[in-house]
mmCIF file of C-alpha atoms in Angstrom:
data_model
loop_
_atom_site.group_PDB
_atom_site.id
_atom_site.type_symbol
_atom_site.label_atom_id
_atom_site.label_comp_id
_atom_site.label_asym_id
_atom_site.label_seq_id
_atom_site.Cartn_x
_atom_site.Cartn_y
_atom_site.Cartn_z
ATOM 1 C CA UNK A 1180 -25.043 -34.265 -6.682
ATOM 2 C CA UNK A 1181 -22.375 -34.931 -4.510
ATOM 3 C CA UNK A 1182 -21.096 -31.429 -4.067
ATOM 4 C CA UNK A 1183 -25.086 -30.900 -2.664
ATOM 5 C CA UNK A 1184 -25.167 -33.853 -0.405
ATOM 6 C CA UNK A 1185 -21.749 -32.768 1.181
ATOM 7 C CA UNK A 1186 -23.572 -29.770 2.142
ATOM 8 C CA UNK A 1187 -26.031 -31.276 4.541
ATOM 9 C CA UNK A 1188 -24.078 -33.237 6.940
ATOM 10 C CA UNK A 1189 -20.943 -30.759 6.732
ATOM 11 C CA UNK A 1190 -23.354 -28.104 8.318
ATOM 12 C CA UNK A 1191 -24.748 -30.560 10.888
ATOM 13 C CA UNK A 1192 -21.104 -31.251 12.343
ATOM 14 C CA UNK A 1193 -20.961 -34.636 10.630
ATOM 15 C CA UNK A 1194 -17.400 -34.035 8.768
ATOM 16 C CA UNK A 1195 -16.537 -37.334 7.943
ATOM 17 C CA UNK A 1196 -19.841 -38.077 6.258
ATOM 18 C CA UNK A 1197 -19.326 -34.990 4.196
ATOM 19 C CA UNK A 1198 -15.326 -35.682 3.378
ATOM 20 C CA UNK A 1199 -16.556 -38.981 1.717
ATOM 21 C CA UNK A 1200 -19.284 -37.107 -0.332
ATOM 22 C CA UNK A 1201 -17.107 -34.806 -1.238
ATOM 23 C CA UNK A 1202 -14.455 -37.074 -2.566
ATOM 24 C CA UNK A 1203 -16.963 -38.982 -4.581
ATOM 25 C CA UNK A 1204 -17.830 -35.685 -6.048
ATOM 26 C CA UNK A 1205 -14.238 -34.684 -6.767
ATOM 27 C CA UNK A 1206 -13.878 -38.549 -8.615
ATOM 28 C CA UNK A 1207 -16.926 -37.957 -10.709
ATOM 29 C CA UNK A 1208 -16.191 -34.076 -11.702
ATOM 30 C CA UNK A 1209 -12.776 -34.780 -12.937
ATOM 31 C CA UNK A 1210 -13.826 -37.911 -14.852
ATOM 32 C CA UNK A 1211 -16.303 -35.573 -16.262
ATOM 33 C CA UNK A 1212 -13.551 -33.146 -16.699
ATOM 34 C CA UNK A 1213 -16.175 -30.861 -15.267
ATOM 35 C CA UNK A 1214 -13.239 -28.220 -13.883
ATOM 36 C CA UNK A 1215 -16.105 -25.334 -12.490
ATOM 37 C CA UNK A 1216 -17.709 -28.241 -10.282
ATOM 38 C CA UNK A 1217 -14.344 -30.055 -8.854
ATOM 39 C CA UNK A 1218 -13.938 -26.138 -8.098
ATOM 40 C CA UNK A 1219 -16.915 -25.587 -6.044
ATOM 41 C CA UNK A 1220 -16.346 -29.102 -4.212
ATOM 42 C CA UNK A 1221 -13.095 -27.742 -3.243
ATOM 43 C CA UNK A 1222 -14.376 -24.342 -2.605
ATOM 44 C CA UNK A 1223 -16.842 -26.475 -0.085
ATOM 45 C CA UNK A 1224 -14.458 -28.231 1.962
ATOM 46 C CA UNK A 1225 -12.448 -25.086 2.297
ATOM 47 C CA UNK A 1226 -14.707 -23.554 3.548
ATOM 48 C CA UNK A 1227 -16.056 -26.331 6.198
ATOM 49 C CA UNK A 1228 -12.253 -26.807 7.144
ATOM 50 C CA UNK A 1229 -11.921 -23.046 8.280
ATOM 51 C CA UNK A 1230 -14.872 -23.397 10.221
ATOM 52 C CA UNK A 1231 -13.140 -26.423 12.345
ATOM 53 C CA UNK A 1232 -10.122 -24.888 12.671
ATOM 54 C CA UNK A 1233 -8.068 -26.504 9.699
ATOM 55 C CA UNK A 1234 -6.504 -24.107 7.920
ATOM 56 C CA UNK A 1235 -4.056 -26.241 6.687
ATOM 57 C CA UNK A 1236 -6.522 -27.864 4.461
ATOM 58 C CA UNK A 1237 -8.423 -25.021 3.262
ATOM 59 C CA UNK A 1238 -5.361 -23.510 2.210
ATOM 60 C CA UNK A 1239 -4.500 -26.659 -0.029
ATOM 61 C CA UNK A 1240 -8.253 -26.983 -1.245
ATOM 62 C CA UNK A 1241 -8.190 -23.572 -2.095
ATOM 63 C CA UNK A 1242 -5.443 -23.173 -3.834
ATOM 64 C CA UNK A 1243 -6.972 -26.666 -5.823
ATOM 65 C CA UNK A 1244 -10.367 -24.701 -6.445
ATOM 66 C CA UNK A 1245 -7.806 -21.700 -7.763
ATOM 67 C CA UNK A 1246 -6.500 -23.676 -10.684
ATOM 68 C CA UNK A 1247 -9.494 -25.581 -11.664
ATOM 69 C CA UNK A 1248 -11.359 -21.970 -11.621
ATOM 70 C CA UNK A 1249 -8.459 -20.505 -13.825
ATOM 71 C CA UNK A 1250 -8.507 -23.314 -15.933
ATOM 72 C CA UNK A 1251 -11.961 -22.975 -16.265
ATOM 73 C CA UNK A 1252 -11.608 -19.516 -17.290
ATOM 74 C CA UNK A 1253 -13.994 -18.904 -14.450
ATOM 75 C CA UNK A 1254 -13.545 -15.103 -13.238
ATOM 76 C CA UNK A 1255 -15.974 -15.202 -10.788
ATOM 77 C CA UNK A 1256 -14.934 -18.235 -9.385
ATOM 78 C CA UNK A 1257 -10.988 -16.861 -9.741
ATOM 79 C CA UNK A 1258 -12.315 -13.498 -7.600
ATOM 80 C CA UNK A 1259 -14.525 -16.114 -4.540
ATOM 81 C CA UNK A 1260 -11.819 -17.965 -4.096
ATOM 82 C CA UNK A 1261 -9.193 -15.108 -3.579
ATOM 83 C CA UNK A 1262 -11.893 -13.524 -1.587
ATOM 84 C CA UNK A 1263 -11.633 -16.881 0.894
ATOM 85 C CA UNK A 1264 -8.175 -17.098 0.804
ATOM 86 C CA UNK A 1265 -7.814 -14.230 2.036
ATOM 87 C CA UNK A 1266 -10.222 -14.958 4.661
ATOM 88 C CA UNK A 1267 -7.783 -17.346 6.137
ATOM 89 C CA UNK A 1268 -4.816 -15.312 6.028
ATOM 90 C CA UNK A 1269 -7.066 -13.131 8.547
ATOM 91 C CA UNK A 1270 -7.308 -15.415 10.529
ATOM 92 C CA UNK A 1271 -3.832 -16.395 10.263
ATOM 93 C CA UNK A 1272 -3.167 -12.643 11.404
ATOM 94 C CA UNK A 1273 -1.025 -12.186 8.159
ATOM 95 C CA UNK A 1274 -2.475 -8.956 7.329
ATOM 96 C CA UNK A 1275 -0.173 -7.906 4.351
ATOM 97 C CA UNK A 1276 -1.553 -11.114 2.546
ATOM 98 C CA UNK A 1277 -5.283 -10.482 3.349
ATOM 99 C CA UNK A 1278 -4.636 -7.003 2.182
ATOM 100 C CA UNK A 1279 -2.528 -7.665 -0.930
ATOM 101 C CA UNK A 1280 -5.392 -10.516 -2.233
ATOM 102 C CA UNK A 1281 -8.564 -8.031 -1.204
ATOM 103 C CA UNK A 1282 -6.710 -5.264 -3.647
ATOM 104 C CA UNK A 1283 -6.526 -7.369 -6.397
ATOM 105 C CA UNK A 1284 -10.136 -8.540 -5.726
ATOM 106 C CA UNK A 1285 -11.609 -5.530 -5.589
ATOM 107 C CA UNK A 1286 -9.907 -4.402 -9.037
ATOM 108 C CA UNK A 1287 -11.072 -7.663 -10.628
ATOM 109 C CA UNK A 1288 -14.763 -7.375 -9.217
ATOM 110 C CA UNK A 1289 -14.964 -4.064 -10.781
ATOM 111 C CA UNK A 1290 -13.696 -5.258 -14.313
ATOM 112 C CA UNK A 1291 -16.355 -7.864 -14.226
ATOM 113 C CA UNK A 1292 -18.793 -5.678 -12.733
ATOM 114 C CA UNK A 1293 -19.688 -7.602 -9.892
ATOM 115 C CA UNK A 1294 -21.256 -5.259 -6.664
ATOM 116 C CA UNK A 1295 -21.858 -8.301 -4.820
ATOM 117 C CA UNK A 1296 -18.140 -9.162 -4.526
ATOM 118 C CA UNK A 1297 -16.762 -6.467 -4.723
ATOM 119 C CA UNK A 1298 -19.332 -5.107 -1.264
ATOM 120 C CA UNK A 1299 -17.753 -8.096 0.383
ATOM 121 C CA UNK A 1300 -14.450 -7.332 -0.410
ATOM 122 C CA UNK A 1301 -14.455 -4.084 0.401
ATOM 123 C CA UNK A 1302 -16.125 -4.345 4.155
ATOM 124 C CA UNK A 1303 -13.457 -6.822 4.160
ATOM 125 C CA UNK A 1304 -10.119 -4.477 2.833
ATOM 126 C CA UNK A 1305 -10.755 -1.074 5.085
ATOM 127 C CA UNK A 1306 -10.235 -3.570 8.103
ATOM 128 C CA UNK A 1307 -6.943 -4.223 6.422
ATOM 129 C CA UNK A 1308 -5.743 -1.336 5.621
ATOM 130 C CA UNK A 1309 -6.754 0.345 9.380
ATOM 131 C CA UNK A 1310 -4.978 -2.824 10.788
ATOM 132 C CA UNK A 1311 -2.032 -1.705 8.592
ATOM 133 C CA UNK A 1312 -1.476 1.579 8.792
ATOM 134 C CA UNK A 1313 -4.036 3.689 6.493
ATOM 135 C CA UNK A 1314 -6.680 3.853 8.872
ATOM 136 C CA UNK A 1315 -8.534 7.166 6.841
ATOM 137 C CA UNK A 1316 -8.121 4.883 3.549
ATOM 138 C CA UNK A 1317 -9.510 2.053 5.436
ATOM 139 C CA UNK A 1318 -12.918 3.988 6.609
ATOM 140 C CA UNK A 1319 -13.022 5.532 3.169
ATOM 141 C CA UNK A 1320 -13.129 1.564 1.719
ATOM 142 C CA UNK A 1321 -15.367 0.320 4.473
ATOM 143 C CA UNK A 1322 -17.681 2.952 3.446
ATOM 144 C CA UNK A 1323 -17.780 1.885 0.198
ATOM 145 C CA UNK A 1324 -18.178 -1.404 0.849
ATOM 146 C CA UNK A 1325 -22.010 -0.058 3.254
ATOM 147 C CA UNK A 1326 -22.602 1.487 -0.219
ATOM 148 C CA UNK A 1327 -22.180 -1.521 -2.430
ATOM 149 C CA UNK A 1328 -24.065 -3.921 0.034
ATOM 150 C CA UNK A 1329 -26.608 -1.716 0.079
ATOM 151 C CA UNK A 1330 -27.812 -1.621 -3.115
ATOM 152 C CA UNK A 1331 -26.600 -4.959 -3.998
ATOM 153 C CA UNK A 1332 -29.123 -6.040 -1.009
ATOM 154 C CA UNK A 1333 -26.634 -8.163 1.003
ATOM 155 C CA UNK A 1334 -27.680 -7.475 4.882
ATOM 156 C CA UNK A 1335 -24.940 -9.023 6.195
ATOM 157 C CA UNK A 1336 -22.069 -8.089 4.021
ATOM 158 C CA UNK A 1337 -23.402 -4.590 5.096
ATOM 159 C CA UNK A 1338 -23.028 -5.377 8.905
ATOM 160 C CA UNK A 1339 -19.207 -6.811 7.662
ATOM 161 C CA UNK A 1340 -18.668 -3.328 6.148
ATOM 162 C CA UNK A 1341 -19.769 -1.349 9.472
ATOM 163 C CA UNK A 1342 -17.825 -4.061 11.506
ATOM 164 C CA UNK A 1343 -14.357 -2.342 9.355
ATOM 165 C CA UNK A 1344 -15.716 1.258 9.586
ATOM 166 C CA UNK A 1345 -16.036 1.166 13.372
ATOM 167 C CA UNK A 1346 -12.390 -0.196 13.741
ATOM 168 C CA UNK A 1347 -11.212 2.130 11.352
ATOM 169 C CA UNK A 1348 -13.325 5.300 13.250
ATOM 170 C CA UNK A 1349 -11.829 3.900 16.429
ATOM 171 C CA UNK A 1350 -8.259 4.761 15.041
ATOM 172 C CA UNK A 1351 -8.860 7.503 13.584
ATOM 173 C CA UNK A 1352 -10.145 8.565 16.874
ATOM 174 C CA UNK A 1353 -13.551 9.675 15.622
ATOM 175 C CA UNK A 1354 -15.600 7.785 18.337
ATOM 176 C CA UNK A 1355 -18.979 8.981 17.476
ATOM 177 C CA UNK A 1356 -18.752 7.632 13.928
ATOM 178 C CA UNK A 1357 -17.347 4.413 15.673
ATOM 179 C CA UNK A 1358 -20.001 4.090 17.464
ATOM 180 C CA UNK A 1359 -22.630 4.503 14.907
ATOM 181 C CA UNK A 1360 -21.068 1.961 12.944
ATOM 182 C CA UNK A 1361 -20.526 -0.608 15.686
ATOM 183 C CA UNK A 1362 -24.316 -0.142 16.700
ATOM 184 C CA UNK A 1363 -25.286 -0.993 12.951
ATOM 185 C CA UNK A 1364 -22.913 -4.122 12.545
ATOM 186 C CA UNK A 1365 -24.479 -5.068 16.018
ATOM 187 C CA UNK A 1366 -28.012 -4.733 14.715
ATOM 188 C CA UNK A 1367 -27.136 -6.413 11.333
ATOM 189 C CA UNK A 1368 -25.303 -9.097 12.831
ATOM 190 C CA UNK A 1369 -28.369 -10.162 15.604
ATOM 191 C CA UNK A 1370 -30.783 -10.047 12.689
ATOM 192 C CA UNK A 1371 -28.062 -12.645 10.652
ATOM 193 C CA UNK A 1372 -28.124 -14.347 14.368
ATOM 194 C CA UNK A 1373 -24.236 -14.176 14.470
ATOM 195 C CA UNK A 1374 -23.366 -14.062 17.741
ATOM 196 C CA UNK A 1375 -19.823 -13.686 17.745
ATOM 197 C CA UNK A 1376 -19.797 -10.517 14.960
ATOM 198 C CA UNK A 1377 -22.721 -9.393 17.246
ATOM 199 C CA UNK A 1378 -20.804 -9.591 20.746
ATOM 200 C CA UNK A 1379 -17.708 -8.147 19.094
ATOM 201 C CA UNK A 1380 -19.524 -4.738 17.789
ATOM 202 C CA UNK A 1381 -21.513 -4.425 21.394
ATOM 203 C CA UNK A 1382 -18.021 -4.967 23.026
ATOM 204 C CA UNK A 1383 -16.414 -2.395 20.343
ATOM 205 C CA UNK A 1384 -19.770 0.004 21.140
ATOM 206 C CA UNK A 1385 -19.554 0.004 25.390
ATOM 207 C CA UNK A 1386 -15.575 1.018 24.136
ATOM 208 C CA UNK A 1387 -16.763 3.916 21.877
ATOM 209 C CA UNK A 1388 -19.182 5.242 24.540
ATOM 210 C CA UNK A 1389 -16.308 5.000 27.832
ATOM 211 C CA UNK A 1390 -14.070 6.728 24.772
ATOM 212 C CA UNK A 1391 -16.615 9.305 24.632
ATOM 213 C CA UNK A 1392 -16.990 10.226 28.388
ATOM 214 C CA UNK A 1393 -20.597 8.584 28.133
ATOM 215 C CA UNK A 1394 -19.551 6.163 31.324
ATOM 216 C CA UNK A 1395 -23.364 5.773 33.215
ATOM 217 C CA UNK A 1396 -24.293 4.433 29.446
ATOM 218 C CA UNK A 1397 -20.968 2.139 28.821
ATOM 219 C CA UNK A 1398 -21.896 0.895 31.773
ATOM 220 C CA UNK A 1399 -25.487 0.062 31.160
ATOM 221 C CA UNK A 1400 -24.674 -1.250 27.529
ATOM 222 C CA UNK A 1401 -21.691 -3.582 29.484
ATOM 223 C CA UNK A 1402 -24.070 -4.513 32.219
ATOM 224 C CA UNK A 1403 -26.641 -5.798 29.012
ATOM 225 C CA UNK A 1404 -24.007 -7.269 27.324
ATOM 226 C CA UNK A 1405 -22.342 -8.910 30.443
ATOM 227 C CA UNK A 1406 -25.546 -10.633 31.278
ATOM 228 C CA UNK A 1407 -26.550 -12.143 27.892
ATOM 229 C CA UNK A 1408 -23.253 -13.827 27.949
ATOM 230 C CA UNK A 1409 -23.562 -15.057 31.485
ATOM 231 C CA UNK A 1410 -27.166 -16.632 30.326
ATOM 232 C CA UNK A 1411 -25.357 -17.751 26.872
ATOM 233 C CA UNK A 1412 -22.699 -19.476 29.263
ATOM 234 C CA UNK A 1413 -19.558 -17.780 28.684
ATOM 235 C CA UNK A 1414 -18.221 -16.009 25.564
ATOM 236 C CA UNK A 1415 -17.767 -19.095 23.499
ATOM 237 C CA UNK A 1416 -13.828 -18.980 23.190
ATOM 238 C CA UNK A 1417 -14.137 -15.012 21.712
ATOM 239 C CA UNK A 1418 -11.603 -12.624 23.211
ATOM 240 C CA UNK A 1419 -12.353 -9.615 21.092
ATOM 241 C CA UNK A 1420 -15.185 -8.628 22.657
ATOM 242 C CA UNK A 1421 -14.038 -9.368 26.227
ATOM 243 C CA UNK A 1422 -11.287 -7.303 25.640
ATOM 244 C CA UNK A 1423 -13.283 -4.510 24.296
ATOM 245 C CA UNK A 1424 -15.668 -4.370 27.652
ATOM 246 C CA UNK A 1425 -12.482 -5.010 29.814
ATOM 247 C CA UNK A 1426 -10.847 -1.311 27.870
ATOM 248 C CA UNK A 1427 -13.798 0.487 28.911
ATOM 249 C CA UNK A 1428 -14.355 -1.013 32.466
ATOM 250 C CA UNK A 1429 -10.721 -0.328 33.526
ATOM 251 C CA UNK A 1430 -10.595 3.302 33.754
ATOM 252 C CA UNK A 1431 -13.408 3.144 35.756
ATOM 253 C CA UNK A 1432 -11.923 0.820 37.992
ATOM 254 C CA UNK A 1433 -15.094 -1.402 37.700
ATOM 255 C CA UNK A 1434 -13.655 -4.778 39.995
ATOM 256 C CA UNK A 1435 -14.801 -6.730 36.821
ATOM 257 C CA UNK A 1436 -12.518 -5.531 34.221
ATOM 258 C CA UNK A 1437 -9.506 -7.772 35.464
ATOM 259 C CA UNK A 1438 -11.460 -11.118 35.140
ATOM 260 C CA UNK A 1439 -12.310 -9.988 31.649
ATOM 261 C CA UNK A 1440 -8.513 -9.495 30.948
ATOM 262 C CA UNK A 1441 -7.851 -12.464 32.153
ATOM 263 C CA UNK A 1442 -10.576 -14.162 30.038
ATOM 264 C CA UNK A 1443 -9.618 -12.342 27.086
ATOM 265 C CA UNK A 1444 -5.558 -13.209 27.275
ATOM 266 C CA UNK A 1445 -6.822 -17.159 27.995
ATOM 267 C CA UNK A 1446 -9.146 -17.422 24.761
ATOM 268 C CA UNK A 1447 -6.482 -15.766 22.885
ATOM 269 C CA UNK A 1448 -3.699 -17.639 23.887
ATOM 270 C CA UNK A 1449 -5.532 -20.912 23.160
ATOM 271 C CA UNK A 1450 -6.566 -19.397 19.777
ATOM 272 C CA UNK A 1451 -2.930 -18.793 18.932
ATOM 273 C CA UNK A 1452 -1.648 -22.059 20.424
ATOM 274 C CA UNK A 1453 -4.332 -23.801 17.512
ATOM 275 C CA UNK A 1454 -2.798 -22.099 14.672
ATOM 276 C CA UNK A 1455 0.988 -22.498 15.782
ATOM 277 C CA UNK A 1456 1.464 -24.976 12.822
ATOM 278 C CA UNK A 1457 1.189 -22.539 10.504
ATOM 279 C CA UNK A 1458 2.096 -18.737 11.921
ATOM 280 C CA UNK A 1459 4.526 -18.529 14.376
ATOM 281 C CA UNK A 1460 2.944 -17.758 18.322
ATOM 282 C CA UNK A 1461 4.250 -14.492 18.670
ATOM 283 C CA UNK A 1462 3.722 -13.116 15.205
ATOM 284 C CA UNK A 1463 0.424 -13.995 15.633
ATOM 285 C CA UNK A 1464 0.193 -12.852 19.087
ATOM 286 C CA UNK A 1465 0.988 -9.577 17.620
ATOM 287 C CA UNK A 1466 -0.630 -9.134 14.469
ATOM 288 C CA UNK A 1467 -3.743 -6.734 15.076
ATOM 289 C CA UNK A 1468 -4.772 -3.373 17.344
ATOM 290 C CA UNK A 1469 -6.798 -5.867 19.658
ATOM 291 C CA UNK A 1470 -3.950 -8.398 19.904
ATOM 292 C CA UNK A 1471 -0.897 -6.129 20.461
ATOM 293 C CA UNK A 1472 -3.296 -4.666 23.451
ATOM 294 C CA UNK A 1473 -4.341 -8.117 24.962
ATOM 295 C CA UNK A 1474 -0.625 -8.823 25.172
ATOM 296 C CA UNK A 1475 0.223 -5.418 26.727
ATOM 297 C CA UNK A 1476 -2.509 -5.169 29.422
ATOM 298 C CA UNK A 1477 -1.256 -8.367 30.304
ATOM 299 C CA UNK A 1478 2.158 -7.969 30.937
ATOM 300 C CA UNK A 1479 1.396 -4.702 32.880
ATOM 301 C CA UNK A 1480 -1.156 -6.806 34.955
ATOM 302 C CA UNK A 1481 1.633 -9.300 35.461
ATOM 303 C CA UNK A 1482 3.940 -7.167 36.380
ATOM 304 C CA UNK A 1483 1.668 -5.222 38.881
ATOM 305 C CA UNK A 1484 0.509 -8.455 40.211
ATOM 306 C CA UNK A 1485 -2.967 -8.094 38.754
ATOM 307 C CA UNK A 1486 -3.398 -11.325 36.724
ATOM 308 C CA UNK A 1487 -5.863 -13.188 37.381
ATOM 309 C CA UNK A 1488 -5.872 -17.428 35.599
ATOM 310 C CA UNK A 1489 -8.604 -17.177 33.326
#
């Protein structure tokens, strides 16, 4: 009851309300030596501290919902929380980690038979391995993981998998492909009303059509894009998809792409400066396509006396 109850405030904001129901839920699980719902409670607050920025604790609740899962003898539970763990070492920018814990899921989904997880796991892997090195591997998963959501009906672990084929297209240097695939995450993300995933994939797709020589369209799609975030008031602390609009306005030497730089480099930096306690600046600063680019374009602007405070 407890574990439901946390639910409600945690997704109104009201985290200290939800800590308390949470711990009451923890007490009365392990005095029932109920181990699969002490997991879930954990599972709960690891999630909610992710979301605010705590990855601290939903490393250590994780890891708590692990062993109560094993102990359980819970495979399911075993394969979520991997799946969320390595969630955080995403964000975290340690990439090898993500990658090394998505493997493993996506072997044990398939012994248990599980599409669902193994679709999520999957859209989430070819990101991975594009990130790190295999970018044909990576499509070739991400694909897979369209596949899986598809007929395992999960919308928006489809627009996840799309998200991962688009970067990995974009690598590979097969723009058209990228830009089918960042149209479809944009379309599946809008109908989940995720803005960010959405504003990342229209960024990615005004990139894919400047990549493609299609400039009076990158334009148009930046000019739409541009103006929904202007009426949304800003871009919400997301640098991706600043960056993204900022790579396909430079070129054209569109007077706009400098204050998206500058944007981009600011909301990054902060993001960076929030995880500090647990990966160090520059390795994170570092650790993906879009980062090691944010960092470059701003040195050069630096150093041509370009930067502009963001």
């Amino acid at each position: 009851m407890h574990n439901v109850t946390y639910l409600c405030p945690s997704r109104m904001g009201r985290l200290d309300e939800a800590m308390a129901h949470a711990h009451k839920g923890l007490q009365q699980a392990r005095a029932a030596g109920d181990l699969n719902t002490e997991a879930a409670i954990h599972t709960n607050i690891g999630v909610t501290s992710i979301e605010a920025n705590r990855a601290g604790l939903a490393l250590a609740h994780y890891q708590h919902a692990l062993d109560a899962y094993q102990a359980a003898g819970s495979r399911s539970g075993v394969i979520n929380v991997r799946s969320n763990l390595a969630q955080v070492e995403m964000t975290l920018g340690r990439l090898a980690n993500a990658r090394d814990l998505l493997q493993r899921v996506v072997q044990e989904c398939r012994e248990i038979g599980s599409r669902r997880l193994e679709a999520m796991a999957c859209a989430n892997l070819g990101g991975m391995l594009s990130e790190l090195g295999e970018a044909q591997s990576g499509y070739d998963t991400a694909v897979e993981g369209v596949r899986l959501s598809r007929l395992s009906g999960e919308s928006r672990t489809e627009a996840w998998a799309h998200h991962s084929a688009q970067t990995a297209a974009g690598v590979l240097g097969r723009f058209h492909d990228a830009l089918d695939h960042a149209r479809a995450a944009c379309a599946g993300f809008k109908a989940h009303k995720d803005q960010t995933a959405e504003w990342i994939n229209a960024g990615a797709a005004v990139r894919n059509l400047q990549a493609l020589g299609r400039q009076d369209e990158a334009l148009a799609a930046a000019d739409t894009l541009l103006a929904e975030v202007d009426a949304r008031g800003g871009w919400d602390g997301g640098f991706e998809p600043a960056y993204h609009v900022y790579r396909a306005l430079a070129p054209l030497g569109d007077p706009r792409a400098q204050d998206l730089l500058a944007c981009a480099y600011a909301a990054f930096s902060a993001e960076a400066d929030l995880l500090a306690e647990h990966v160090p600046r520059d390795t994170f600063m570092h650790s993906t396509f879009v980062a090691r680019g944010i960092c470059e374009d701003w040195a050069a602007a630096q150093a041509a006396g370009n930067a502009k405070p963001g």
